[in-house]
Coordinates of C-alpha atoms in Angstrom, one line a residue:
X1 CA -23.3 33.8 -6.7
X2 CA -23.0 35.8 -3.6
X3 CA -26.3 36.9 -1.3
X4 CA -26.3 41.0 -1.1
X5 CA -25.1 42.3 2.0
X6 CA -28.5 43.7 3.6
X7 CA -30.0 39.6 3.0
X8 CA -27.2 38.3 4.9
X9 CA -27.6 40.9 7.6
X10 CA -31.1 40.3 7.6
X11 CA -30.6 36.8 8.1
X12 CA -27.7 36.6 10.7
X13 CA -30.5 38.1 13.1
X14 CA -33.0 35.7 13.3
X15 CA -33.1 33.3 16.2
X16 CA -33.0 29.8 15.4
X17 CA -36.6 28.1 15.9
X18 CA -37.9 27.4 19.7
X19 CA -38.2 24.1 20.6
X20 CA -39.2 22.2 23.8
X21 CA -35.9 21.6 24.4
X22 CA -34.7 25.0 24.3
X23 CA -38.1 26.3 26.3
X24 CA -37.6 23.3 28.5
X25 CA -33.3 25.2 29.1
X26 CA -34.8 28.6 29.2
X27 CA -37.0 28.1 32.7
X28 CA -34.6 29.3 35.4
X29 CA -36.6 27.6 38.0
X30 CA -35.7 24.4 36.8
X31 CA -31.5 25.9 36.6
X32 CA -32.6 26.3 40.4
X33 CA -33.6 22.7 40.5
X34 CA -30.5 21.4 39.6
X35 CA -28.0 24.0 41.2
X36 CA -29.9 23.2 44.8
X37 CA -29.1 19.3 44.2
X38 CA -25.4 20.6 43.9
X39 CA -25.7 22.8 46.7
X40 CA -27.1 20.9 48.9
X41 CA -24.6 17.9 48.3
X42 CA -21.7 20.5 49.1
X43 CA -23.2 22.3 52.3
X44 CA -24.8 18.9 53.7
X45 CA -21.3 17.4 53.4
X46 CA -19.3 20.8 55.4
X47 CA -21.2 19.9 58.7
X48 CA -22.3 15.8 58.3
X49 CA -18.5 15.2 58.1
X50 CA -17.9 15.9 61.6
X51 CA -20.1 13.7 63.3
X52 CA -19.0 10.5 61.7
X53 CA -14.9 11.4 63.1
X54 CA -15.1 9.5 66.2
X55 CA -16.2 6.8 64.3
X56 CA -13.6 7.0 61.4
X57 CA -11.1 6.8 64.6
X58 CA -12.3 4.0 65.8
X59 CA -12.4 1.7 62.7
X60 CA -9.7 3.3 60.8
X61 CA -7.2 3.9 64.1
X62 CA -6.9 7.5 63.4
X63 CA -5.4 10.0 65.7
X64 CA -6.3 13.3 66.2
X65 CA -4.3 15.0 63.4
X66 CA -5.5 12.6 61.5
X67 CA -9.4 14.0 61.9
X68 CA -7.6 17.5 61.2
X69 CA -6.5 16.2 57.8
X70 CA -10.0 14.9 57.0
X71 CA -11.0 18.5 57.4
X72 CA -8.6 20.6 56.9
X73 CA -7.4 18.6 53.7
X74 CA -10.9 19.6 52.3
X75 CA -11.2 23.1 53.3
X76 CA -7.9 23.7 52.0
X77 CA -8.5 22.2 48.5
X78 CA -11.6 23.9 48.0
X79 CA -10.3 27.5 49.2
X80 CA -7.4 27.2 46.8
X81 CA -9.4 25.6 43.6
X82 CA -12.3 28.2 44.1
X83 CA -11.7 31.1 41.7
X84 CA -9.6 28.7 38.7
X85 CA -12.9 26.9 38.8
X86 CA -14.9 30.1 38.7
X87 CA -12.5 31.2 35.8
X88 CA -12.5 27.9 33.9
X89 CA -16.5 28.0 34.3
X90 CA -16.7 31.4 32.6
X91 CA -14.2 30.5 29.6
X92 CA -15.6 27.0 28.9
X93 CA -19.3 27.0 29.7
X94 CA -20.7 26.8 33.8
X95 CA -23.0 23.9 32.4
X96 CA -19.6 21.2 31.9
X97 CA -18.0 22.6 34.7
X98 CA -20.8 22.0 37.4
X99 CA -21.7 19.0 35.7
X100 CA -17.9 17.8 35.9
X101 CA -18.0 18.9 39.7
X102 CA -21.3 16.7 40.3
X103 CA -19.7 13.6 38.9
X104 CA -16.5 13.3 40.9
X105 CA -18.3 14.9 43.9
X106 CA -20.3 11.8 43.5
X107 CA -17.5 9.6 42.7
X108 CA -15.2 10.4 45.8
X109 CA -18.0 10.1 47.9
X110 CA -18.8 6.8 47.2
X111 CA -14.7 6.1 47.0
X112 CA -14.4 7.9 50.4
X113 CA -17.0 5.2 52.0
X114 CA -14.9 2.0 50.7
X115 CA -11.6 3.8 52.0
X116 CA -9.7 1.0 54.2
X117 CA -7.4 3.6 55.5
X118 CA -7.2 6.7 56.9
X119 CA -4.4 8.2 54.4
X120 CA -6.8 6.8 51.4
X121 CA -9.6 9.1 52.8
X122 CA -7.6 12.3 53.3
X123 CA -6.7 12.1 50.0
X124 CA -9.8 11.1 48.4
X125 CA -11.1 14.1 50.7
X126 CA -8.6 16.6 49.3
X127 CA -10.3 15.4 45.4
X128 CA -13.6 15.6 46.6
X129 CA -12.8 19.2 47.7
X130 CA -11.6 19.9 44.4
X131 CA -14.6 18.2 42.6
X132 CA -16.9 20.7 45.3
X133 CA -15.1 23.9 43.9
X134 CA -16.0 23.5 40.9
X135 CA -19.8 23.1 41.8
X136 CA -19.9 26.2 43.9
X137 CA -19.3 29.0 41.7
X138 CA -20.2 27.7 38.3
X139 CA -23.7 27.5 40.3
X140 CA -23.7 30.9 41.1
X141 CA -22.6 31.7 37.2
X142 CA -25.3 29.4 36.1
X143 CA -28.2 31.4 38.4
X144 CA -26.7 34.8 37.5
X145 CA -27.5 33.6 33.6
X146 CA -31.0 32.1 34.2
X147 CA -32.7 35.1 36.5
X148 CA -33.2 38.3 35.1
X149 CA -32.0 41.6 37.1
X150 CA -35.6 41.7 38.8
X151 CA -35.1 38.5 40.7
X152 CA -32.0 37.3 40.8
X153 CA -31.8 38.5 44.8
X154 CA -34.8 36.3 45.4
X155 CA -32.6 33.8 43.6
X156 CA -29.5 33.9 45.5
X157 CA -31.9 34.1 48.7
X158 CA -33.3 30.3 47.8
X159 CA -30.2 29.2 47.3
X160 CA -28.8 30.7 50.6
X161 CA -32.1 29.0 51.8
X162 CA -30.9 25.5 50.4
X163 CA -27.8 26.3 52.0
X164 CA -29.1 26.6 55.2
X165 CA -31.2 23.8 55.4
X166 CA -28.6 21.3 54.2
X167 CA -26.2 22.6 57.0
X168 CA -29.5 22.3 59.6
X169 CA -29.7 19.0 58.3
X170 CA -26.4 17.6 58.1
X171 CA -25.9 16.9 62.0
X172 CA -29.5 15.5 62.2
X173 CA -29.0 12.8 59.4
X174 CA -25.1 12.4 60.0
X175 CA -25.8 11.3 63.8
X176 CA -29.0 9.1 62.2
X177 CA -27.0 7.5 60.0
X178 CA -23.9 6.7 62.1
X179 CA -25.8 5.5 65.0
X180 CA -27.9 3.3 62.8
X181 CA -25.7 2.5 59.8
X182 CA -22.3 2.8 59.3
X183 CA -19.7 6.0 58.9
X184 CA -19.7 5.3 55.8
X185 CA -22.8 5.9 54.5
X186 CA -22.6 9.4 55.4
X187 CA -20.4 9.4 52.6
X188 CA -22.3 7.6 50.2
X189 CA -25.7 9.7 51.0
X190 CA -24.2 12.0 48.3
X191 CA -24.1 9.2 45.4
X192 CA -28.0 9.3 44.7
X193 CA -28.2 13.1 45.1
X194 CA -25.4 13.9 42.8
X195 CA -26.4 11.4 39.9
X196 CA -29.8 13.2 40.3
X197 CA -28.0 16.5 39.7
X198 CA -26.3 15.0 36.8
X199 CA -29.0 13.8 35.1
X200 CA -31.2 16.8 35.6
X201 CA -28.5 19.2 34.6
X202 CA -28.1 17.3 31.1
X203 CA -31.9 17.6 30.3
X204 CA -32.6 21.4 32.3
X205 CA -29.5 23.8 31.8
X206 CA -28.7 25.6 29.4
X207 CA -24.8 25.9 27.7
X208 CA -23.7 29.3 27.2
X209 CA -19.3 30.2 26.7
X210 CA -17.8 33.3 26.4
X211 CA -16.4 33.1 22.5
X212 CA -15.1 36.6 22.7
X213 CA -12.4 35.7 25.0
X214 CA -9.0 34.1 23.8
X215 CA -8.3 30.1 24.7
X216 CA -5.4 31.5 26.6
X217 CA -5.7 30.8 30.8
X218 CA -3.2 32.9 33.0
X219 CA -1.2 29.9 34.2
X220 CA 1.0 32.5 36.2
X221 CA -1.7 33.8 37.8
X222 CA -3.4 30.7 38.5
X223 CA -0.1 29.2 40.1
X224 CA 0.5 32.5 42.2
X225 CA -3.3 32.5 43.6
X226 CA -3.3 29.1 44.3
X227 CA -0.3 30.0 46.0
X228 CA -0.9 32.2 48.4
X229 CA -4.4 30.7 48.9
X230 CA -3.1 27.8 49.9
X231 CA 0.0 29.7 52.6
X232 CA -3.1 32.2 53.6
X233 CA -5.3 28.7 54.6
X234 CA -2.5 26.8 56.5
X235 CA -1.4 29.9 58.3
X236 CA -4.9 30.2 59.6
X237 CA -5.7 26.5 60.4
X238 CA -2.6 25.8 62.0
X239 CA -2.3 29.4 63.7
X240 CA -3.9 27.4 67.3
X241 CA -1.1 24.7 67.0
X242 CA 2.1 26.7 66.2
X243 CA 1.1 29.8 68.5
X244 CA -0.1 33.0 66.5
X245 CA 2.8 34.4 67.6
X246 CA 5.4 32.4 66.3
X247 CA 7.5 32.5 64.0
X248 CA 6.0 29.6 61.7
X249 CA 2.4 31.5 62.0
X250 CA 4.4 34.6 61.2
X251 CA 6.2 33.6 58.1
X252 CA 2.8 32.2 56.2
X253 CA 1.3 35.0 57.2
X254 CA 3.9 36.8 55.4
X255 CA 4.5 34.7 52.5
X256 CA 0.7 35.0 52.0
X257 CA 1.2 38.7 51.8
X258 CA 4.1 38.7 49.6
X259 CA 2.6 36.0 47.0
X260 CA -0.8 38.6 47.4
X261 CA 2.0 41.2 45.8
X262 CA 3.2 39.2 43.1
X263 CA -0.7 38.1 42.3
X264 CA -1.7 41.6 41.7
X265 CA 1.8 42.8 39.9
X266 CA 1.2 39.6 37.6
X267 CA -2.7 40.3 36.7
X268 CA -2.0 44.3 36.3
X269 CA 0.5 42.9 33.3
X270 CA -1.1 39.9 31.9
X271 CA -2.8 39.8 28.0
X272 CA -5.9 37.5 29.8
X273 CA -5.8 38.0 33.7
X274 CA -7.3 34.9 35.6
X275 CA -9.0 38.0 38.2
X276 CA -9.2 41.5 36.3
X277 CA -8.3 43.6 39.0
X278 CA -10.7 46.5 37.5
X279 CA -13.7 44.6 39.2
X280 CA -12.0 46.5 42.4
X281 CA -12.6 49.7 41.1
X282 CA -16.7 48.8 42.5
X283 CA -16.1 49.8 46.4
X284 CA -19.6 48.3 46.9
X285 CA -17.8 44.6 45.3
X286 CA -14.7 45.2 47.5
X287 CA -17.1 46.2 50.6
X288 CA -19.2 43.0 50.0
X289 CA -16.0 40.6 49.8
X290 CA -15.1 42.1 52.8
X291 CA -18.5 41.9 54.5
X292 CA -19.1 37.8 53.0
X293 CA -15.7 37.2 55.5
X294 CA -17.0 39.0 58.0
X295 CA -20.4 37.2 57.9
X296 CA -18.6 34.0 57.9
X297 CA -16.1 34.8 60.6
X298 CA -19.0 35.4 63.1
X299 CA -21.4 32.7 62.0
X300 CA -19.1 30.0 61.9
X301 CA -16.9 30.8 64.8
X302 CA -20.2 30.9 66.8
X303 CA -21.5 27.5 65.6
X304 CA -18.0 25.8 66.5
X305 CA -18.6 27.0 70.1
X306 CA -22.3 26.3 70.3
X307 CA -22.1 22.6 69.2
X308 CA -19.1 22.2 71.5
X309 CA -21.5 23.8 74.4
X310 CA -24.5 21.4 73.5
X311 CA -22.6 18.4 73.4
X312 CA -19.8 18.6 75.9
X313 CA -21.6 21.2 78.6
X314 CA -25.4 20.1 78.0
X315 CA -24.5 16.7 77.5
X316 CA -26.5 16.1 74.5
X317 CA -26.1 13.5 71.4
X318 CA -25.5 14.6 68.3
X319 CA -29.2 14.5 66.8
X320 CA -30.3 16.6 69.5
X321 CA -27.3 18.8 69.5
X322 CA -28.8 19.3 65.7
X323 CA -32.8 19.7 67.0
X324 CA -31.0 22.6 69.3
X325 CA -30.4 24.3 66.4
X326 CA -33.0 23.9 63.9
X327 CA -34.6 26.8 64.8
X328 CA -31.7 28.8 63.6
X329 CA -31.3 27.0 60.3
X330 CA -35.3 27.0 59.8
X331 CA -35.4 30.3 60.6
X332 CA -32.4 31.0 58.1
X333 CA -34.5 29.0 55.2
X334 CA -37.8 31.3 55.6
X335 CA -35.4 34.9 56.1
X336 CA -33.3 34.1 52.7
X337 CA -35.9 34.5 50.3
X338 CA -37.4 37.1 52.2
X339 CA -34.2 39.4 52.6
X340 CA -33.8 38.6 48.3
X341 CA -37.0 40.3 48.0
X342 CA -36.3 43.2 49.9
X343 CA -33.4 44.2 48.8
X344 CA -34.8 44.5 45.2
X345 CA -37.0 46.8 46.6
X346 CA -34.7 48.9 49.0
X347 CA -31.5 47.9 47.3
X348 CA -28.6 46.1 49.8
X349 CA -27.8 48.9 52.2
X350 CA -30.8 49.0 54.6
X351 CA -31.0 44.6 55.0
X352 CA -27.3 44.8 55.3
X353 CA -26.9 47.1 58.5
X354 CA -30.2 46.1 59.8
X355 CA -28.8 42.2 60.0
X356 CA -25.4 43.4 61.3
X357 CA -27.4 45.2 63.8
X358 CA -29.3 42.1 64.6
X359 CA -26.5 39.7 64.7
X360 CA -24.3 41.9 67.1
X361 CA -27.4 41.6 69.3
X362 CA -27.9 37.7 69.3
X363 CA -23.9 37.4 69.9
X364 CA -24.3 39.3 73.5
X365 CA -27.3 37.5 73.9
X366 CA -25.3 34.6 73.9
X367 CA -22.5 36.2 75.9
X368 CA -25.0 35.4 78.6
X369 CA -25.6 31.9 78.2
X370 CA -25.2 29.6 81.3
X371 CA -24.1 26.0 81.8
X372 CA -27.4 25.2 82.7
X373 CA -29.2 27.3 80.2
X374 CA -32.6 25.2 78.7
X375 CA -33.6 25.0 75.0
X376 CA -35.7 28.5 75.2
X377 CA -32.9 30.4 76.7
X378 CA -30.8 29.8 73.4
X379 CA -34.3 29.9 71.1
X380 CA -34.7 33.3 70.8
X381 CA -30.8 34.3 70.3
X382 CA -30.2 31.8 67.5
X383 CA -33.5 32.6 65.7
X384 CA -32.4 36.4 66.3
X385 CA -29.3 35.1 64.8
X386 CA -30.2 34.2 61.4
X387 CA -32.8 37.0 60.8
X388 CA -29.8 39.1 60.9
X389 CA -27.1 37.0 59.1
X390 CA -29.9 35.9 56.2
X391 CA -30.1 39.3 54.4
X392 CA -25.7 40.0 54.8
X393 CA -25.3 36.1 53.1
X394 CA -27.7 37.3 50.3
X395 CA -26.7 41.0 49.8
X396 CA -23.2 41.0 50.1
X397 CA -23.4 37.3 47.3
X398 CA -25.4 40.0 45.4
X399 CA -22.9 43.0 45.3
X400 CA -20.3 40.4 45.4
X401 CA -21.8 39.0 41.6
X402 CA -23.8 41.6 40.4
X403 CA -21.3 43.9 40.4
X404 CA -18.9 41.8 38.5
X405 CA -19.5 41.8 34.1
X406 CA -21.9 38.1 33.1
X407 CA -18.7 37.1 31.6
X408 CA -17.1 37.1 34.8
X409 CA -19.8 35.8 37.0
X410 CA -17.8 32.3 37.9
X411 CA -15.5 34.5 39.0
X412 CA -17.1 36.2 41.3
X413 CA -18.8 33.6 42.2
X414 CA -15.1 32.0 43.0
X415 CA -14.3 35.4 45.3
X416 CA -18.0 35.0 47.1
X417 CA -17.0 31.4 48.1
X418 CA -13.0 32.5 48.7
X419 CA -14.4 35.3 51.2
X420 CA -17.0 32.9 52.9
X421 CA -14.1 29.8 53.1
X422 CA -11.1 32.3 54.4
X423 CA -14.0 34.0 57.0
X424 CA -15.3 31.0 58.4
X425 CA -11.5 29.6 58.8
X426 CA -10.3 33.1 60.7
X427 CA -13.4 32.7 63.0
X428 CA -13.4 28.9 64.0
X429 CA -9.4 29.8 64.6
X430 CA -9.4 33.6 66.0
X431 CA -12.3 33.1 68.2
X432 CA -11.1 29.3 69.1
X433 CA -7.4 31.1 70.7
X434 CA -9.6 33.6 71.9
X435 CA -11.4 31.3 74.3
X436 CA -8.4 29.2 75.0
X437 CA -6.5 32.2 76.4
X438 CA -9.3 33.4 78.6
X439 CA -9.9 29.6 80.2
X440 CA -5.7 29.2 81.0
X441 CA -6.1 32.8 83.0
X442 CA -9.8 32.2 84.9
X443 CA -9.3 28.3 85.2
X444 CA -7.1 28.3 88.1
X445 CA -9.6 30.9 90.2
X446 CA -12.2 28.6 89.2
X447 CA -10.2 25.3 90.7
X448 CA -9.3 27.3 94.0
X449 CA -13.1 28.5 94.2
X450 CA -14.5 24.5 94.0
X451 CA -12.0 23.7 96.8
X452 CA -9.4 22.1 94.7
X453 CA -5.4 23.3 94.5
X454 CA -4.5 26.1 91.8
X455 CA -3.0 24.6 89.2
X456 CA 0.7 24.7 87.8
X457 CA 1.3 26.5 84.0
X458 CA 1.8 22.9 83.3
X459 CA -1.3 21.5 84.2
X460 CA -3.4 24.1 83.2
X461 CA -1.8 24.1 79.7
X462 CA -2.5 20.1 79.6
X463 CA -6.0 21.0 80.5
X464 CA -7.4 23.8 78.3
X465 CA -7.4 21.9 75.5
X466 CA -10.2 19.3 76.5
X467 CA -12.1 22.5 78.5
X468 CA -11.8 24.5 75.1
X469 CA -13.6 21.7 73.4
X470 CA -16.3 22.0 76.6
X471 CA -15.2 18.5 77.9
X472 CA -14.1 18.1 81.7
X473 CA -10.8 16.5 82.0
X474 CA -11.0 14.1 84.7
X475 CA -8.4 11.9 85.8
X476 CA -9.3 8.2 85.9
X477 CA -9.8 7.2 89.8
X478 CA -10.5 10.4 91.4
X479 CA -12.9 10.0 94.2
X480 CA -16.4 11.2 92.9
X481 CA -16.2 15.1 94.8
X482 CA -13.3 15.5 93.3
X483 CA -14.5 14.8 89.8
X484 CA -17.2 16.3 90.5
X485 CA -15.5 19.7 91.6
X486 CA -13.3 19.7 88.4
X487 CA -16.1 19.3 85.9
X488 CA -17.5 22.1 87.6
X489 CA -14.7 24.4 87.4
X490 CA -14.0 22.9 83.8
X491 CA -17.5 23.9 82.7
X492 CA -17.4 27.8 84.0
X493 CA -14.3 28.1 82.7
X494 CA -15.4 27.0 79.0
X495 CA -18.4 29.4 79.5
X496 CA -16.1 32.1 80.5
X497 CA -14.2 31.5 77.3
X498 CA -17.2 30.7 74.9
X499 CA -18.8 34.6 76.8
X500 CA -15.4 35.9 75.2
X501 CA -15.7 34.7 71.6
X502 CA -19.3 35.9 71.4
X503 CA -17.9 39.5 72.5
X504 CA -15.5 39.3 69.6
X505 CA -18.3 38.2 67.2
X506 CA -20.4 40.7 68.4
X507 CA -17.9 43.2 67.9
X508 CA -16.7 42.0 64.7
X509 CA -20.9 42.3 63.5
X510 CA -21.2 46.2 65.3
X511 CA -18.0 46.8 63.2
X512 CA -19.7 45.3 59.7
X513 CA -22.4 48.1 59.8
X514 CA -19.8 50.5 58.6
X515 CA -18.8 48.4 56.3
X516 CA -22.3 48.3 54.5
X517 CA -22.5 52.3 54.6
X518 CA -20.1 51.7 51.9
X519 CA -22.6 49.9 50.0
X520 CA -25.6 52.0 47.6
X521 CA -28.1 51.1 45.6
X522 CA -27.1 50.4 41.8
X523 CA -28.6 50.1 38.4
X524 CA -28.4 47.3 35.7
X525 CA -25.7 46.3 33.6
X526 CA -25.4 43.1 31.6
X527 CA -29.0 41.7 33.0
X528 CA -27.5 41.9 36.4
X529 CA -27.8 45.1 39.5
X530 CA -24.7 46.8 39.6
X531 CA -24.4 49.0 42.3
X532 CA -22.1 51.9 42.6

């Protein structure tokens, strides 16, 4: 016999007992626990990489394109992966997704380290890109569940905290462990850390899917993003080898644009479209993607430059290339909670110009930097630095995800990361043929002006390359004035070049503050701010 209907409403709203378990899933500082471990594995692995490639070319034989690929092949299998991960997150649950992401970030790692050849680690590099995708937004989706509205900013600005320490930490511990172990074990570092994450994210986090949306997945959409992505990335990275202007750099540039069309033609039509293209309809969202690559474009074009002026100018190892700039990174770790806090409390407008402000100023402070220049000259720039980039990385992943519906938040979370890959490429890229332009014109006045011959298009062209990178390129058997004279002129024309890219960044910063006027203060929707 049938229950009446008011007993079976009655009973369809009561919550199924608590138990420790469920308690134990519920405590979102223990979700923060586990996403750091994930995190950290991903940001410690974007700058401990690059210390070990002189030593993966000596034991593997690899050439310089090689090195590229190890980079390049990552970057570009993350940027493209990004959002489908975000998307596949928010359909099947963040908690198997980042959990899935944590296992074969693991596993590559470890693979990576037994690699006996360099085409084995590219492509291992390329999976473990893929693998780091999936942890990056899903972690985002999984914080944007666990914090309520009040504090999810203080949330984001830990985990931009965790971010920055891992990157501080990553040339410290990569030249450590190369100089007293082995390349490889900067690759297997992440096997402990991510079967900690694994383990942790079993017992601590909490499974939620979205059952109102249908099992279908816009494989159109995900083909034409992954697409363009994919022409967008290459057309940046290679933009310094095939000339900006030419016709190769050209035509990705403009298949990017025309797979862009298609993308947004396919998702206006589709029954279940991988990016709903009503989350653009928020000006502060579109202003905070916008303001995430313009963040990235300065920070990371200006860290390329600096660790190429510590090591190849100031002469310094790696580890103390790394102690150099600790005091930006440290200073980023105490700012990023900080700037969360206060924009709940003055909402994103106010941190976000303020930073910009500050970050223009550090970037001409650097504009200013000699060959010479001691540890205190740079101190208060870079510290200067991260007070101001701190509260953009945190506001604009707040607009960015807050603005965007729960269900959505991989997503997001996928764009955030999108915006912050694509950034960081454009400014390593821009700002690297921006500095190589400016040493070919002043590097023959500088040649004349130590008492050396001008030299031909030729030579200088054969030279820029090695000054770009702040290293002196002297012929083997010169007598020592001579040497001496063209690591001289090698060095002020590098600073000359490096002045130049900080101008751009600082230009590119001035030029975010009208970006955050955009920005306002919102109001919650979904357990999340959403600002207007």
């Amino acid at each position: 016999m049938s229950q009446p209907r008011a007993a079976v409403q009655k009973q369809s709203v009561i919550p199924p007992p608590e138990t420790a378990e469920s308690r134990r899933q519920a405590n979102p500082w223990l979700t923060m626990t586990v996403v750091a471990l994930g995190i950290i594995m991903v940001a410690l692995d974007g700058t401990i990489v690059a210390i070990a490639n002189p030593a993966i070319a000596r034991d593997l034989g690899a050439s310089l394109t090689d090195l590229q690929w190890v980079t390049n092949g990552y970057l570009l299998a993350i940027a493209v992966t990004l959002i489908t991960a975000g998307k596949v997150g928010d359909r099947f649950g963040h908690k198997p997704v980042f959990l899935i992401g944590a296992v074969g970030f693991a596993l590559t790692s470890g693979a990576i380290g037994l690699s006996q050849g360099i085409g084995m680690l590219v492509a291992l590099r390329v999976l473990q890109g893929v693998f780091g995708a999936m942890l990056q937004p899903t972690a985002i989706g999984l914080l944007r569940a666990a914090f309520p509205a009040g504090r999810l900013n203080m949330a984001i600005g830990i985990w931009g905290a965790c971010i920055a320490a891992s990157t501080a930490a990553g040339p410290i511990i990569g030249g450590l462990l190369v100089e007293k172990v082995n390349w490889q074990s900067v690759f297997f570092i992440n096997v402990p850390v991510g079967l900690a994450a694994v383990v942790l994210g079993v017992l601590f986090l909490r499974h939620r899917r979205d059952e109102s949306r249908s099992s279908s997945f816009d494989v159109p959409g995900i083909a034409v993003l992954s697409a363009m992505l994919f022409t967008l990335v290459w057309a940046v990275v290679k933009a310094p080898e095939y000339g900006w202007a030419s016709g190769r750099t050209l035509g990705f540039f403009a298949g990017a644009a025309v797979l862009l069309a298609a993308f947004v033609v396919r998702e206006h039509f589709a029954r279940e479209p991988l990016v709903p293209l009503t989350l653009f309809r928020s000006a502060s969202l579109s202003a905070g993607v916008v303001l995430m690559m313009m963040m990235a474009f300065a920070l990371f074009g200006a860290m390329f430059f600096l660790t190429f002026y510590l090591q190849g100018v100031r002469g310094l190892s790696p580890v103390r290339s790394g102690v150099w700039l600790l005091p930006m990174m440290l200073s980023m770790v105490v700012v990023s909670p900080i700037a969360g806090a206060l924009i709940s409390k003055l909402g994103p407008r106010p941190p976000l110009v303020v930073g910009m402000l500050c970050s223009g100023g550090a970037f001409l402070g650097l504009a200013h930097l000699q060959a010479g220049a001691g540890f205190m000259e740079l101190f208060p720039w870079l510290v200067l630095m991260a007070c101001g980039l701190s509260p953009v990385m945190v506001a604009a992943t707040d607009i960015i995800v807050g603005n965007a519906p729960v269900r959505l938040s991989g997503v997001a979370g996928g764009l955030q990361q999108v915006a912050m890959q694509v950034g960081g490429a454009l400014g390593t890229s821009v700002l690297g043929a921006l500095m190589s332009a400016k040493v070919a014109g002043v590097l023959p006045g500088h040649m004349t002006g130590a008492g050396l011959p001008a030299p031909t298009d030729p030579q200088v062209e054969l030279m820029r390359s090695a000054i770009s990178q702040g290293f002196a390129p002297v012929p083997p058997h010169v007598p020592p004035q001579v040497a001496e004279a063209i690591t001289k002129a090698s060095r002020l024309s590098f600073i000359d070049g490096m002045h130049a890219a900080f101008y751009a960044a600082a230009a590119v910063s001035f030029a975010a503050v009208f970006v955050s006027l955009v920005v306002r203060r919102g109001r919650e929707v979904e357990g999340a701010a959403v600002h207007a």
